[in-house]
Short mmCIF file of C-alpha atoms and ligand atoms in Angstrom, two decimals:
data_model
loop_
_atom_site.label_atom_id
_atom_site.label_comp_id
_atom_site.label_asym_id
_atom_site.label_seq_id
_atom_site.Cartn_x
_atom_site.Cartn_y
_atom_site.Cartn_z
CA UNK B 1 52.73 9.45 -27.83
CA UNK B 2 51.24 9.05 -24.02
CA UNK B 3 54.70 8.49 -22.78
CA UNK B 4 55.68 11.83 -24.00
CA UNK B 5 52.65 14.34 -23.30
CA UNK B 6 53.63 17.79 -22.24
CA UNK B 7 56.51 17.69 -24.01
CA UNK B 8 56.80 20.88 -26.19
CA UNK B 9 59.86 21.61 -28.72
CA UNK B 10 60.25 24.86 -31.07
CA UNK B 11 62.86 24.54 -33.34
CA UNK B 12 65.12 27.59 -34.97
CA UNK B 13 66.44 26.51 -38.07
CA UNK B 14 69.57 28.29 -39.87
CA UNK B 15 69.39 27.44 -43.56
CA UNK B 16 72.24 28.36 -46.04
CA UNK B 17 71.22 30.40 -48.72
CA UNK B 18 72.69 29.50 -52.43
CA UNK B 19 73.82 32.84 -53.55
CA UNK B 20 76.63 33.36 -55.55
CA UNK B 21 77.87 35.75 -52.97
CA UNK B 22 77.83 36.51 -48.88
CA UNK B 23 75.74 38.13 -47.48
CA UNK B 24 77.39 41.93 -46.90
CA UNK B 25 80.33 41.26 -49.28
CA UNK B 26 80.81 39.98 -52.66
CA UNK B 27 83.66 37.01 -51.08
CA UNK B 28 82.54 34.01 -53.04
CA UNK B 29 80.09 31.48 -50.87
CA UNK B 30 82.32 28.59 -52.60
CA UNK B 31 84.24 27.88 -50.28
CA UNK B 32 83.75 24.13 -49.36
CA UNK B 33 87.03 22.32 -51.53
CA UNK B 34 89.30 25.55 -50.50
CA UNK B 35 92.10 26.13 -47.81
CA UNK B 36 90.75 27.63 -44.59
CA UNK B 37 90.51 31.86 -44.51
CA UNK B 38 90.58 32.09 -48.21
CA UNK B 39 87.23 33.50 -48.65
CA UNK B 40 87.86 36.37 -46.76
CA UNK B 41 87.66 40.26 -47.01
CA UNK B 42 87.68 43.09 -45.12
CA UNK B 43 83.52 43.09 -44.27
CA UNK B 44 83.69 39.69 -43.53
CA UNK B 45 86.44 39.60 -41.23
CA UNK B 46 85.18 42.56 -39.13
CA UNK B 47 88.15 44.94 -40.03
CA UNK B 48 87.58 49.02 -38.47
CA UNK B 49 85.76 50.48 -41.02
CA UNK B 50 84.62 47.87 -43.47
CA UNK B 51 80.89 48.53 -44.52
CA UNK B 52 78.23 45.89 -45.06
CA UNK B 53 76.00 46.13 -47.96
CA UNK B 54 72.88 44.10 -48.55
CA UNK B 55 73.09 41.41 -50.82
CA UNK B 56 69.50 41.82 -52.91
CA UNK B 57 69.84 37.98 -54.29
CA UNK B 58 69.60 36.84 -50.42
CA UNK B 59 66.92 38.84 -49.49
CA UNK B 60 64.96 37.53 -52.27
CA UNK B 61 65.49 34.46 -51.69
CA UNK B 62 64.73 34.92 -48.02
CA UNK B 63 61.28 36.87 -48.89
CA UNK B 64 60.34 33.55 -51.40
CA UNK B 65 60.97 31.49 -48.48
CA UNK B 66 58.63 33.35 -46.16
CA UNK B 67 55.96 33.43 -48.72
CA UNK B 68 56.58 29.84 -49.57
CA UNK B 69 55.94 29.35 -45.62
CA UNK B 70 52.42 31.31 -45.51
CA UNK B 71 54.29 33.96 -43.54
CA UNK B 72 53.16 38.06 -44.26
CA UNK B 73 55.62 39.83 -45.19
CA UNK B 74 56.04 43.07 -42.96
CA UNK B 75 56.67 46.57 -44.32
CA UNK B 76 59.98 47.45 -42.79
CA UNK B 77 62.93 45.22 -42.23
CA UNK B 78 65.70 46.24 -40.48
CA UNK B 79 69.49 45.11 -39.01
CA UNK B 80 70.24 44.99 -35.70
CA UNK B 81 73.38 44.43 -34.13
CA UNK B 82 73.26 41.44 -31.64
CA UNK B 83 76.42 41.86 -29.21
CA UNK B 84 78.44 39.05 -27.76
CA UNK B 85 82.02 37.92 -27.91
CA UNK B 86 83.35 34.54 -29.39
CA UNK B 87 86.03 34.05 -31.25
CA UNK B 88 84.78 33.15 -34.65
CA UNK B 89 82.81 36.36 -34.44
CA UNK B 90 85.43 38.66 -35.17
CA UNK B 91 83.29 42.39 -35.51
CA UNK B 92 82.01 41.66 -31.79
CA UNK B 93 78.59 40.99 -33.12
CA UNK B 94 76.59 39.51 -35.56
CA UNK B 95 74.07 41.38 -37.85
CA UNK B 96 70.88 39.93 -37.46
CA UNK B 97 67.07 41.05 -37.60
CA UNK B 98 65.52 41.75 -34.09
CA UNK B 99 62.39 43.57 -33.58
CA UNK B 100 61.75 43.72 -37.33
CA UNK B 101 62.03 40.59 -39.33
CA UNK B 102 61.05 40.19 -42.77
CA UNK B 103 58.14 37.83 -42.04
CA UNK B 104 55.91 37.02 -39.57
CA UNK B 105 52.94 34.44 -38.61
CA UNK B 106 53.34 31.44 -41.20
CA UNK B 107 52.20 27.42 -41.42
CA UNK B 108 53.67 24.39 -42.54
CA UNK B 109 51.36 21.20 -42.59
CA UNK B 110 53.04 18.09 -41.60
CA UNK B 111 52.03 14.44 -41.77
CA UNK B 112 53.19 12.72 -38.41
CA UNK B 113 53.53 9.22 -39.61
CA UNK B 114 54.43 7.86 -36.03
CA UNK B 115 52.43 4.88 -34.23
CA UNK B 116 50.91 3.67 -38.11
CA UNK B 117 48.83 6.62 -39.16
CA UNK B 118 49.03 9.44 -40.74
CA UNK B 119 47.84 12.52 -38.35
CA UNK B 120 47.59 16.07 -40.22
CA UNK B 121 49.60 18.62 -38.00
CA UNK B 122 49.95 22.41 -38.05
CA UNK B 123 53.43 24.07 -37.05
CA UNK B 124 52.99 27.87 -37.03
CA UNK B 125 56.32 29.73 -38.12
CA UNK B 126 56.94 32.32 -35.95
CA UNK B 127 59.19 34.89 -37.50
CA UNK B 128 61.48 34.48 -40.76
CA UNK B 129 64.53 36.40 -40.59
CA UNK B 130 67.54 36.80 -42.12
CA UNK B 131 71.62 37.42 -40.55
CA UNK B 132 74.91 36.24 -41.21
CA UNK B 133 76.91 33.25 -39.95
CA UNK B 134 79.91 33.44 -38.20
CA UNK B 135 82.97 31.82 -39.12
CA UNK B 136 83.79 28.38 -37.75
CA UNK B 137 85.45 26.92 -34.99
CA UNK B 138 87.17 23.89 -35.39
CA UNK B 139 88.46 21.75 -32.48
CA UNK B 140 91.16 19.40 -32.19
CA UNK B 141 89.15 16.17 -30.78
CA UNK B 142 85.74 16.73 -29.04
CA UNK B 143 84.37 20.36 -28.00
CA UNK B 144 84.51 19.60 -23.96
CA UNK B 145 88.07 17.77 -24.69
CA UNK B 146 90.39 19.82 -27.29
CA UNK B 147 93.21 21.22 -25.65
CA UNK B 148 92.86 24.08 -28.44
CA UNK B 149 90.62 25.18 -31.37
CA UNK B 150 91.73 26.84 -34.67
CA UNK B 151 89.43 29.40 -36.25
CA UNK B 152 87.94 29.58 -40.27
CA UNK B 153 86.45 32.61 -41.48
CA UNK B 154 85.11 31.35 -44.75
CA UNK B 155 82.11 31.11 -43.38
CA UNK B 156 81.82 34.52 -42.00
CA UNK B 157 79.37 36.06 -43.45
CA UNK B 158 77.42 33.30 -45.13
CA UNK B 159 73.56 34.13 -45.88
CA UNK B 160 71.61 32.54 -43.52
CA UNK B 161 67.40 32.45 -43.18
CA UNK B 162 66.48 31.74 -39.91
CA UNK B 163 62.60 30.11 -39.55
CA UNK B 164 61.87 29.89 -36.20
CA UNK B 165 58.58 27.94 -35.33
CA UNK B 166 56.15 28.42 -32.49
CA UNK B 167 56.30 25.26 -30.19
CA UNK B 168 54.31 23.68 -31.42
CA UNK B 169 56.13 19.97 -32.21
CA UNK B 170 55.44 17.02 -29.58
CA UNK B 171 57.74 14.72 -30.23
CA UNK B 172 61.94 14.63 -31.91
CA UNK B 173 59.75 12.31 -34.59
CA UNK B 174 57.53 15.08 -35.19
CA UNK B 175 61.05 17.30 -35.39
CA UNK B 176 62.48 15.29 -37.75
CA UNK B 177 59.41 14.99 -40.02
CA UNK B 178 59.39 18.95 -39.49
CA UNK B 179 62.65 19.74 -40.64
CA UNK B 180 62.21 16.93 -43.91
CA UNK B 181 59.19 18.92 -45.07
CA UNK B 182 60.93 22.34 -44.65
CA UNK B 183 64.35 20.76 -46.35
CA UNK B 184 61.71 19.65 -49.33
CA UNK B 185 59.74 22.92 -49.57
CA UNK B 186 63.45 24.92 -49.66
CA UNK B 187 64.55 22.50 -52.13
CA UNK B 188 61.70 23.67 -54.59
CA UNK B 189 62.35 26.90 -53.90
CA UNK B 190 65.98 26.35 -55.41
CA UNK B 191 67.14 28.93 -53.00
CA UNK B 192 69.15 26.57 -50.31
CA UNK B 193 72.20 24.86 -50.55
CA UNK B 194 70.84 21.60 -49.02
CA UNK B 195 73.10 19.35 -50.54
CA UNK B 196 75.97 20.63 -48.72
CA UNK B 197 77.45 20.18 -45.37
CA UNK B 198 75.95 21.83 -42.28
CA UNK B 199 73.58 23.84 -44.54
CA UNK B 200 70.99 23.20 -42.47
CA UNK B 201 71.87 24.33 -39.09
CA UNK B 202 69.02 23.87 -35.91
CA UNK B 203 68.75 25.21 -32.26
CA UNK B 204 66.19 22.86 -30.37
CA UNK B 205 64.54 24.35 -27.64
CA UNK B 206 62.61 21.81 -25.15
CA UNK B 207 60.99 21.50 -22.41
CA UNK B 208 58.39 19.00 -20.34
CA UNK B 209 55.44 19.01 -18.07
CA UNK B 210 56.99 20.58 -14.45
CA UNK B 211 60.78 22.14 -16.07
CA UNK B 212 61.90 25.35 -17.46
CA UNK B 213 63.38 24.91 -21.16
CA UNK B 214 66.83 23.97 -22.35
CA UNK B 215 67.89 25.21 -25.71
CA UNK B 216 70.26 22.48 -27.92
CA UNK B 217 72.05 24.92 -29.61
CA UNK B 218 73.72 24.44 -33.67
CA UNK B 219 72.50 20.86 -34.21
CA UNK B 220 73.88 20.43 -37.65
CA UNK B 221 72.44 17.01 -39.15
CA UNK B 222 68.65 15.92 -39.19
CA UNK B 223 69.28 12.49 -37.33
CA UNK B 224 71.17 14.90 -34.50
CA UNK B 225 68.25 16.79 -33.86
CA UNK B 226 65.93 13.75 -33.69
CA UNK B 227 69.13 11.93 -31.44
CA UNK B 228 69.22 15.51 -29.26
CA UNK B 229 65.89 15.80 -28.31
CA UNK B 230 65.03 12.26 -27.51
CA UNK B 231 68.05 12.44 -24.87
CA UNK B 232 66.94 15.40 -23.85
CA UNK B 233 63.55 14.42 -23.12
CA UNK B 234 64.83 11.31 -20.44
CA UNK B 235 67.13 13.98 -19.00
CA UNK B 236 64.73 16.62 -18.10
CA UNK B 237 61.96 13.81 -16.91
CA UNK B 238 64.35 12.43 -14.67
CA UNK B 239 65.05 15.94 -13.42
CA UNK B 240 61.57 16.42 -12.88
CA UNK B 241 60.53 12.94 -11.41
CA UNK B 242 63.69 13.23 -8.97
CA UNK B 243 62.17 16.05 -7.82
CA UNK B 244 65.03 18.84 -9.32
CA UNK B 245 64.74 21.66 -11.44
CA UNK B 246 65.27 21.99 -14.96
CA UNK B 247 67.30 25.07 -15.37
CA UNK B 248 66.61 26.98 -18.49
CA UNK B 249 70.59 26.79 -20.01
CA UNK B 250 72.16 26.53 -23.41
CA UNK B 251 73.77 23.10 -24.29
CA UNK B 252 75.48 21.30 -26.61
CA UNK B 253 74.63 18.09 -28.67
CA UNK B 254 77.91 15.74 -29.04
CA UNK B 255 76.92 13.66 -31.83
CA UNK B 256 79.60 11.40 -31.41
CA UNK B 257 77.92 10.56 -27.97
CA UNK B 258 74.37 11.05 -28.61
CA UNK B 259 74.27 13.39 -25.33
CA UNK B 260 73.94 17.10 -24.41
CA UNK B 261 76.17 18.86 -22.10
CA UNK B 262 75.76 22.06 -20.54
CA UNK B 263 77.27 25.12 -21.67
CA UNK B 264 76.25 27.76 -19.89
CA UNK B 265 73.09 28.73 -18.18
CA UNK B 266 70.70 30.52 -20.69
CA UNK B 267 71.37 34.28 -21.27
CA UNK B 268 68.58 36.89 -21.54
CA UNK B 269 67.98 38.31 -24.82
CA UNK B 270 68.54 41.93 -23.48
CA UNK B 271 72.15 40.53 -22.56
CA UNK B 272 72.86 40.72 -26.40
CA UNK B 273 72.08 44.68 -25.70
CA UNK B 274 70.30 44.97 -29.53
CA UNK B 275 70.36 48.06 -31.55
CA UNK B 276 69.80 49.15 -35.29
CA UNK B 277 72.89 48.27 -37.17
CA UNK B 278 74.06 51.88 -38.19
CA UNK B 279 75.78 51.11 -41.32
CA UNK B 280 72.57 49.50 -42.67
CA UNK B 281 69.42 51.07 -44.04
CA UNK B 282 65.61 49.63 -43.14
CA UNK B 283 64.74 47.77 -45.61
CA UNK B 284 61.27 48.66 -47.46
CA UNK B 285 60.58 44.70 -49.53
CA UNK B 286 56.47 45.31 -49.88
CA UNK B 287 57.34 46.62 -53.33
CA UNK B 288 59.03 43.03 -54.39
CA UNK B 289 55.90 40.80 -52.78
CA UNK B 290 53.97 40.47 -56.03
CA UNK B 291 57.01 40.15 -58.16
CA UNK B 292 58.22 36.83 -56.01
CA UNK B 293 54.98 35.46 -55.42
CA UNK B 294 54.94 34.80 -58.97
CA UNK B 295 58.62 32.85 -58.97
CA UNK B 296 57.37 30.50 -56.60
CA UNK B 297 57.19 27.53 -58.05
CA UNK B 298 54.22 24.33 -57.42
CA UNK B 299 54.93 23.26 -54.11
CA UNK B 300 55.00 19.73 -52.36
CA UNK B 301 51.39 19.63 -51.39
CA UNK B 302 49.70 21.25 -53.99
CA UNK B 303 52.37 18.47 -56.08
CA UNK B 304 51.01 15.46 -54.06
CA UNK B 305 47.42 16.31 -54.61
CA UNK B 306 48.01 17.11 -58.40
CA UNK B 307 50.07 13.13 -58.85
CA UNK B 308 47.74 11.77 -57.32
CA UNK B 309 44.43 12.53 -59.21
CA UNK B 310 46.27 13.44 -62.40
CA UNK B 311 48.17 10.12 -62.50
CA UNK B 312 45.53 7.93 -60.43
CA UNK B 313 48.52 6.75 -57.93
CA UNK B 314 48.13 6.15 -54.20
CA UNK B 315 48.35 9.06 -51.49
CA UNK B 316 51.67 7.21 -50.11
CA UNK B 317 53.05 6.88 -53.47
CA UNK B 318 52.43 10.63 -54.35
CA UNK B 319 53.65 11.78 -51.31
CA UNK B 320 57.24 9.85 -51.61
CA UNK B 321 57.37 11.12 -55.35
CA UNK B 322 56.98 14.86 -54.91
CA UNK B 323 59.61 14.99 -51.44
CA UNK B 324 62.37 15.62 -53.56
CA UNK B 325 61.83 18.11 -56.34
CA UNK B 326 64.44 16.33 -58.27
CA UNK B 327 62.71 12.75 -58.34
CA UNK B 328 59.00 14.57 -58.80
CA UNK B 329 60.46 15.91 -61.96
CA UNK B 330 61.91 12.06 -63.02
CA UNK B 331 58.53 10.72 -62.05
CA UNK B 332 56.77 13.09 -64.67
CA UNK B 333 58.75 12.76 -67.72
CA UNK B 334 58.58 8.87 -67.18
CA UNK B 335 55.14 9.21 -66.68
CA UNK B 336 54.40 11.08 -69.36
CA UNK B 337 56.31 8.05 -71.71
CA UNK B 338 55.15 4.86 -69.56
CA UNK B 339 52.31 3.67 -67.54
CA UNK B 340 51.98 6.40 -64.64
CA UNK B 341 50.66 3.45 -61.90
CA UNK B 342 54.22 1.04 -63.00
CA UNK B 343 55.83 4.42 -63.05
CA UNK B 344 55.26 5.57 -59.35
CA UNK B 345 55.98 1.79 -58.58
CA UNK B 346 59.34 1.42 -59.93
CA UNK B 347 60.38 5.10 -58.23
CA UNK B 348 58.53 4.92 -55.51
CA UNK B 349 59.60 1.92 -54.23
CA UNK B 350 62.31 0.65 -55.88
CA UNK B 351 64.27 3.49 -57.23
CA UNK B 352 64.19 5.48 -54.36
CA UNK B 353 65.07 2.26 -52.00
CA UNK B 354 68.21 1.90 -54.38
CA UNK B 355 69.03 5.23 -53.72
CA UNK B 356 68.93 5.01 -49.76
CA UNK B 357 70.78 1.71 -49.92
CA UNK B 358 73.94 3.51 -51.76
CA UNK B 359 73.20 6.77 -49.59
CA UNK B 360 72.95 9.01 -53.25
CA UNK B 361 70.88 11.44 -54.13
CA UNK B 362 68.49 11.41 -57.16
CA UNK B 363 70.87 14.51 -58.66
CA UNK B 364 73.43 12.08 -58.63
CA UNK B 365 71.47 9.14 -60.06
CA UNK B 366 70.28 11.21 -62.79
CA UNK B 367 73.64 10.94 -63.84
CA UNK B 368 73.95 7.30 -64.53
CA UNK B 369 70.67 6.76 -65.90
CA UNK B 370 68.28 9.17 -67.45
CA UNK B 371 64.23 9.43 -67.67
CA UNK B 372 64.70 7.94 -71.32
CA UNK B 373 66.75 4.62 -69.79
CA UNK B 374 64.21 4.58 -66.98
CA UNK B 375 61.51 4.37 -69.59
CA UNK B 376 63.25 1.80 -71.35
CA UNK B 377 63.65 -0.74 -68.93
CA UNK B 378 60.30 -0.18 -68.11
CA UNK B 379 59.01 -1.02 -70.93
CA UNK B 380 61.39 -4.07 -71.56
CA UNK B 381 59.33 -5.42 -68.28
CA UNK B 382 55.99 -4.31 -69.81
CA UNK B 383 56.49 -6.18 -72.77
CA UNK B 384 57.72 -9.62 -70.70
CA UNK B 385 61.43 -9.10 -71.99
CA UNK B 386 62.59 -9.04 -68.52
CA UNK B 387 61.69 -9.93 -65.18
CA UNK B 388 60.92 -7.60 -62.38
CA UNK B 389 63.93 -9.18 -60.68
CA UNK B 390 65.75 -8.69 -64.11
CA UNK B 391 64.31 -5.02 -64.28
CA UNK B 392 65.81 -4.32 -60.51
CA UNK B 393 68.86 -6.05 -61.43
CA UNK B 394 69.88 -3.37 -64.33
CA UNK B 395 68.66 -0.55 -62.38
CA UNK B 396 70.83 -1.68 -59.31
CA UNK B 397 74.01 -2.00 -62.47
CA UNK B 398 73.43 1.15 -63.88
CA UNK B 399 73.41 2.96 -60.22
CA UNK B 400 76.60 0.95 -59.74
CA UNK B 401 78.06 1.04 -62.93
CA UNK B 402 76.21 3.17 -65.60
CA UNK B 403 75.91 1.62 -69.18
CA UNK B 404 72.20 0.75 -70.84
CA UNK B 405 69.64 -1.13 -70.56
CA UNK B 406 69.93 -3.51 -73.83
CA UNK B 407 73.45 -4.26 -73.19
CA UNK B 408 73.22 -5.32 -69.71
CA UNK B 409 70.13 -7.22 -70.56
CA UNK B 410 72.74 -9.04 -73.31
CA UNK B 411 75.90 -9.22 -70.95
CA UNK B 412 74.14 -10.39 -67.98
CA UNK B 413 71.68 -12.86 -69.97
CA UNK B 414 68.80 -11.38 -67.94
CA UNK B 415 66.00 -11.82 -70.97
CA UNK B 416 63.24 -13.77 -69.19
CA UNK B 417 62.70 -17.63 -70.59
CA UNK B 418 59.73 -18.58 -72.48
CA UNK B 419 57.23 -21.26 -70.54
CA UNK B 420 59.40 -24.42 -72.41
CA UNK B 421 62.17 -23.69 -70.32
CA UNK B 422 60.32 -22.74 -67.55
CA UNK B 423 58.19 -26.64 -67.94
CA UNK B 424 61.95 -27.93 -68.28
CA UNK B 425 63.05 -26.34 -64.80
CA UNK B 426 60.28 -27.33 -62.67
CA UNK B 427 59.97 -30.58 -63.84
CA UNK B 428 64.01 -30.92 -63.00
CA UNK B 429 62.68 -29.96 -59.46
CA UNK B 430 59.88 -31.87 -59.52
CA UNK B 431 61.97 -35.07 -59.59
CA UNK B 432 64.53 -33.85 -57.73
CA UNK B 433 62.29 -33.13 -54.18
CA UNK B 434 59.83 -35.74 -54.56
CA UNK B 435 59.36 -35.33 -50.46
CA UNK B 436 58.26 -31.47 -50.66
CA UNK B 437 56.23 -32.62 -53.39
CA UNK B 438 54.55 -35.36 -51.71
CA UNK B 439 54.11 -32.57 -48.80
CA UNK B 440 52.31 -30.01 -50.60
CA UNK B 441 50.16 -32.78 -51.95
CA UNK B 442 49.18 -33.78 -48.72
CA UNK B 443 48.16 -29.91 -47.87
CA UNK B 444 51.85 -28.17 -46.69
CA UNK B 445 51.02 -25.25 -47.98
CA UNK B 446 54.67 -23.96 -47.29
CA UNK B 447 56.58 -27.04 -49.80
CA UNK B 448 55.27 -24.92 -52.58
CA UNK B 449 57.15 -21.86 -51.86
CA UNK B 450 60.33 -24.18 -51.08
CA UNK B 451 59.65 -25.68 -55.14
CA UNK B 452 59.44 -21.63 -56.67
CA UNK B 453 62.44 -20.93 -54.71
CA UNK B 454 64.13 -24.12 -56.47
CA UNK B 455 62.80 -22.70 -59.74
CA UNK B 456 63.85 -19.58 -59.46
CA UNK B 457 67.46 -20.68 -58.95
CA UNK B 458 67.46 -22.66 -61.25
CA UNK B 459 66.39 -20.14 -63.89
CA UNK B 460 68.25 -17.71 -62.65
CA UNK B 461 64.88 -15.16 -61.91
CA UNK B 462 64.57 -15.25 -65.61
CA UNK B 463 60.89 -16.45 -65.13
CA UNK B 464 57.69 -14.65 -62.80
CA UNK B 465 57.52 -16.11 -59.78
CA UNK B 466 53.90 -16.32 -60.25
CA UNK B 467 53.76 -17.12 -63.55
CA UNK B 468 56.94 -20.05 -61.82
CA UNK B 469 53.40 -20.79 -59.13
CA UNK B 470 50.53 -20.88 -61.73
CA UNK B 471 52.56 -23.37 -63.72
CA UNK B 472 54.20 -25.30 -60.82
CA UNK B 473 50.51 -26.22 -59.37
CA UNK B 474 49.49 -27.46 -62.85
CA UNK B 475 52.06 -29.62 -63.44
CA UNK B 476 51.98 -31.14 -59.96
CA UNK B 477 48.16 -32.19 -60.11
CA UNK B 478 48.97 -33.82 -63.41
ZN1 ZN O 1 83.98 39.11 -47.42
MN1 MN O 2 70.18 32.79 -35.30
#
């Protein structure tokens, strides 16, 4: 933390909304398995006289989010027209909100988990607004290299929220854990298309002790903006400790590199020459406060504190189990079959590690094995039918492979071994390593792990390693 004092980072972060529909047209937002410029119309490609019109769904959802983000909602919203030329920004502008944004003055609590602890942190949210994306460019090799670059428009026109914080974060650790709890709060919300690619779009803006401040612009992956700022930070100290200025510029994050390169130096906001978008109406949204306030749904930590005393599990546990919406909901309908405490355990821990080794969401477990399967094995370990290496060992099948519990159990031969076969097995190693033997009798405490380890193979983890321990030392002595 020392190292990196007077370093301050505000983030603006584009999220996708998951309408059915963009935001001033009704082209579909499913675009993502279709040909380029298929999703097109009129509106969205910026044709002469094409008319936007407010999509209400968006601006709901955008409204939840700003409530869901302790932000006040303000009494007139209105369009602007932000001016500037590029070519996947085919009307000239984009429509965006300016001067009046739906939301102001929110808070997000964050646990910064870096150096050990766990330090409580406050990010104040700025503004919430809401404007469309542009289409997309797409280059042939790197940005800085491509001899050319071909233009989509399918994206033209996609709702966007943008939450822009204060800045307030310290560290690109303190980023990333940022943008995870804003990912998990959206994800409750049901309002963001999170699971798809570049949904989550971020403009870093950084700076240290002695330098003006750089903005990373359109960061598009959670690692990149951790990545982005980090090489950031070393480039503007060395700046600084060399004595040169850190000009305040736009730049780009190459995530193939890991490094930022400069763009252009930083325009002014009165360069984008704002004014009212004509063709759109303030927007009044007091009258639909109450009404959403009520659709928004238990959040993460009112969730964490609720697990935790209702189900009696650790802070750490509760806090991995109510991230995801998805696996908070698994977590309760085991719980409410099984042993909460084995529960949180076995998805806490090993579930969700299962999941992060195959790089799969819990959506897309939930399809190979459901709460009811879960609960089963569960209780196949509960009752001493299987191992917890047996347990892990049909949970790791089933990600891979579907099919149930009982028949892997069968097909695999993973029912644990009563303590007659264990005896058998460890007094097979018993003769076998009469040195480690003679070892741990004369005090090496290590020669006992060595004998469970032969035990274990021999058995084929059908028995407890502790119950394997508790039995081994018995026999020995005798
Ligand atoms: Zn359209
Ligand atoms: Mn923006």
């Amino acid at each position: 933390m020392e190292s990196e004092s007077g370093v301050k980072i505000g983030l603006e972060c584009h999220a996708q909304l998951l309408t059915r529909t963009k935001l001033f047209c009704s082209c579909s937002t499913d675009y993502q398995n279709s040909e380029p410029n298929t999703h097109v119309c009129a509106t969205c490609l910026g044709l002469p006289g094409a008319l936007p019109v407010v999509n209400g769904q968006a601006l709901r959802y955008g409204i939840k989010i700003a409530l869901a983000l302790g932000c006040t909602i303000q009494p007139e919203a209105i369009f602007y027209r932000k001016n500037y030329y590029y070519p996947d920004l085919p009307r000239g502008f984009q429509i965006t909100q300016y001067d009046f944004p739906i939301a102001l003055n929110g808070l997000v609590t964050i646990e910064n988990t870096e150096n050990g602890g766990a330090k409580e942190r406050a990010v104040r949210i700025r503004r919430v607004h809401m404007e469309d994306d542009p289409g997309r460019l797409v280059y042939k090799g790197t940005i800085d290299t491509a001899k050319y670059s071909l233009v989509d428009y399918n994206r033209s026109g996609m709702p966007l929220v943008e939450i822009v914080t204060e800045p307030d974060l310290r560290s690109p650790k303190e980023a990333r854990i940022f943008l995870g709890k804003l990912r998990s709060i959206l994800g409750y919300l049901g309002v963001f298309a999170g699971d798809l690619e570049g949904a989550m779009r971020v403009d870093a803006n950084i700076s240290v002790a002695g330098g003006d401040r750089a903005e990373v612009k359109n960061i598009s992956s959670y690692k990149g903006v951790e990545r982005a700022l980090a090489f950031e930070i070393t480039r503007q100290k060395n700046l600084v400790r060399r004595g040169l200025v850190v000009t305040q510029e736009t730049r780009h994050f190459d995530e193939v590199r890991g490094i930022t390169i400069s763009m252009r130096t930083k325009e002014f906001e009165h360069d984008y020459r704002y004014f009212p978008e004509p063709d759109l109406v303030p927007l009044h949204i007091l009258g639909l406060v109450e009404e959403l306030k009520r659709e928004i749904p238990e959040l993460p930590d009112e969730k964490r504190i609720r697990f935790a005393t209702q189900y009696s599990i650790t802070m750490e546990h509760a806090n991995a189990l109510t991230y995801d919406i998805t696996i908070a909901n698994f977590y309760e309908e085991v719980a409410s079959k099984i042993d909460p405490k084995l529960s949180a355990v076995w998805i806490a821990d090993v579930l969700k590690g299962e999941l992060n080794y195959r790089s799969i969401t819990m959506r897309e477990a939930s399809e190979r094995i459901s709460t009811d399967e879960f609960v089963s094995i569960l209780s196949y370990l509960k009752k001493g039918v299987i191992t917890e290496r047996g347990a892990t060992e049909i949970l790791r099948e089933m990600l891979d492979h579907g099919g149930d519990p009982e028949a892997i159990i069968k097909n695999k031969g993973l029912a644990s071994i009563g303590s007659e076969e264990i005896e058998t097995a460890i007094l097979k190693v018993i003769d076998e390593n009469e040195s480690a033997v003679d070892d741990y009798k004369a005090g090496k405490k290590e020669s006992l792990n060595f004998l469970v380890g032969h035990v274990m193979k021999h058995t084929r983890g059908r028995a407890e390693p502790k119950e394997v321990r508790r039995m081994l030392k018995g026999l020995i002595k005798e």
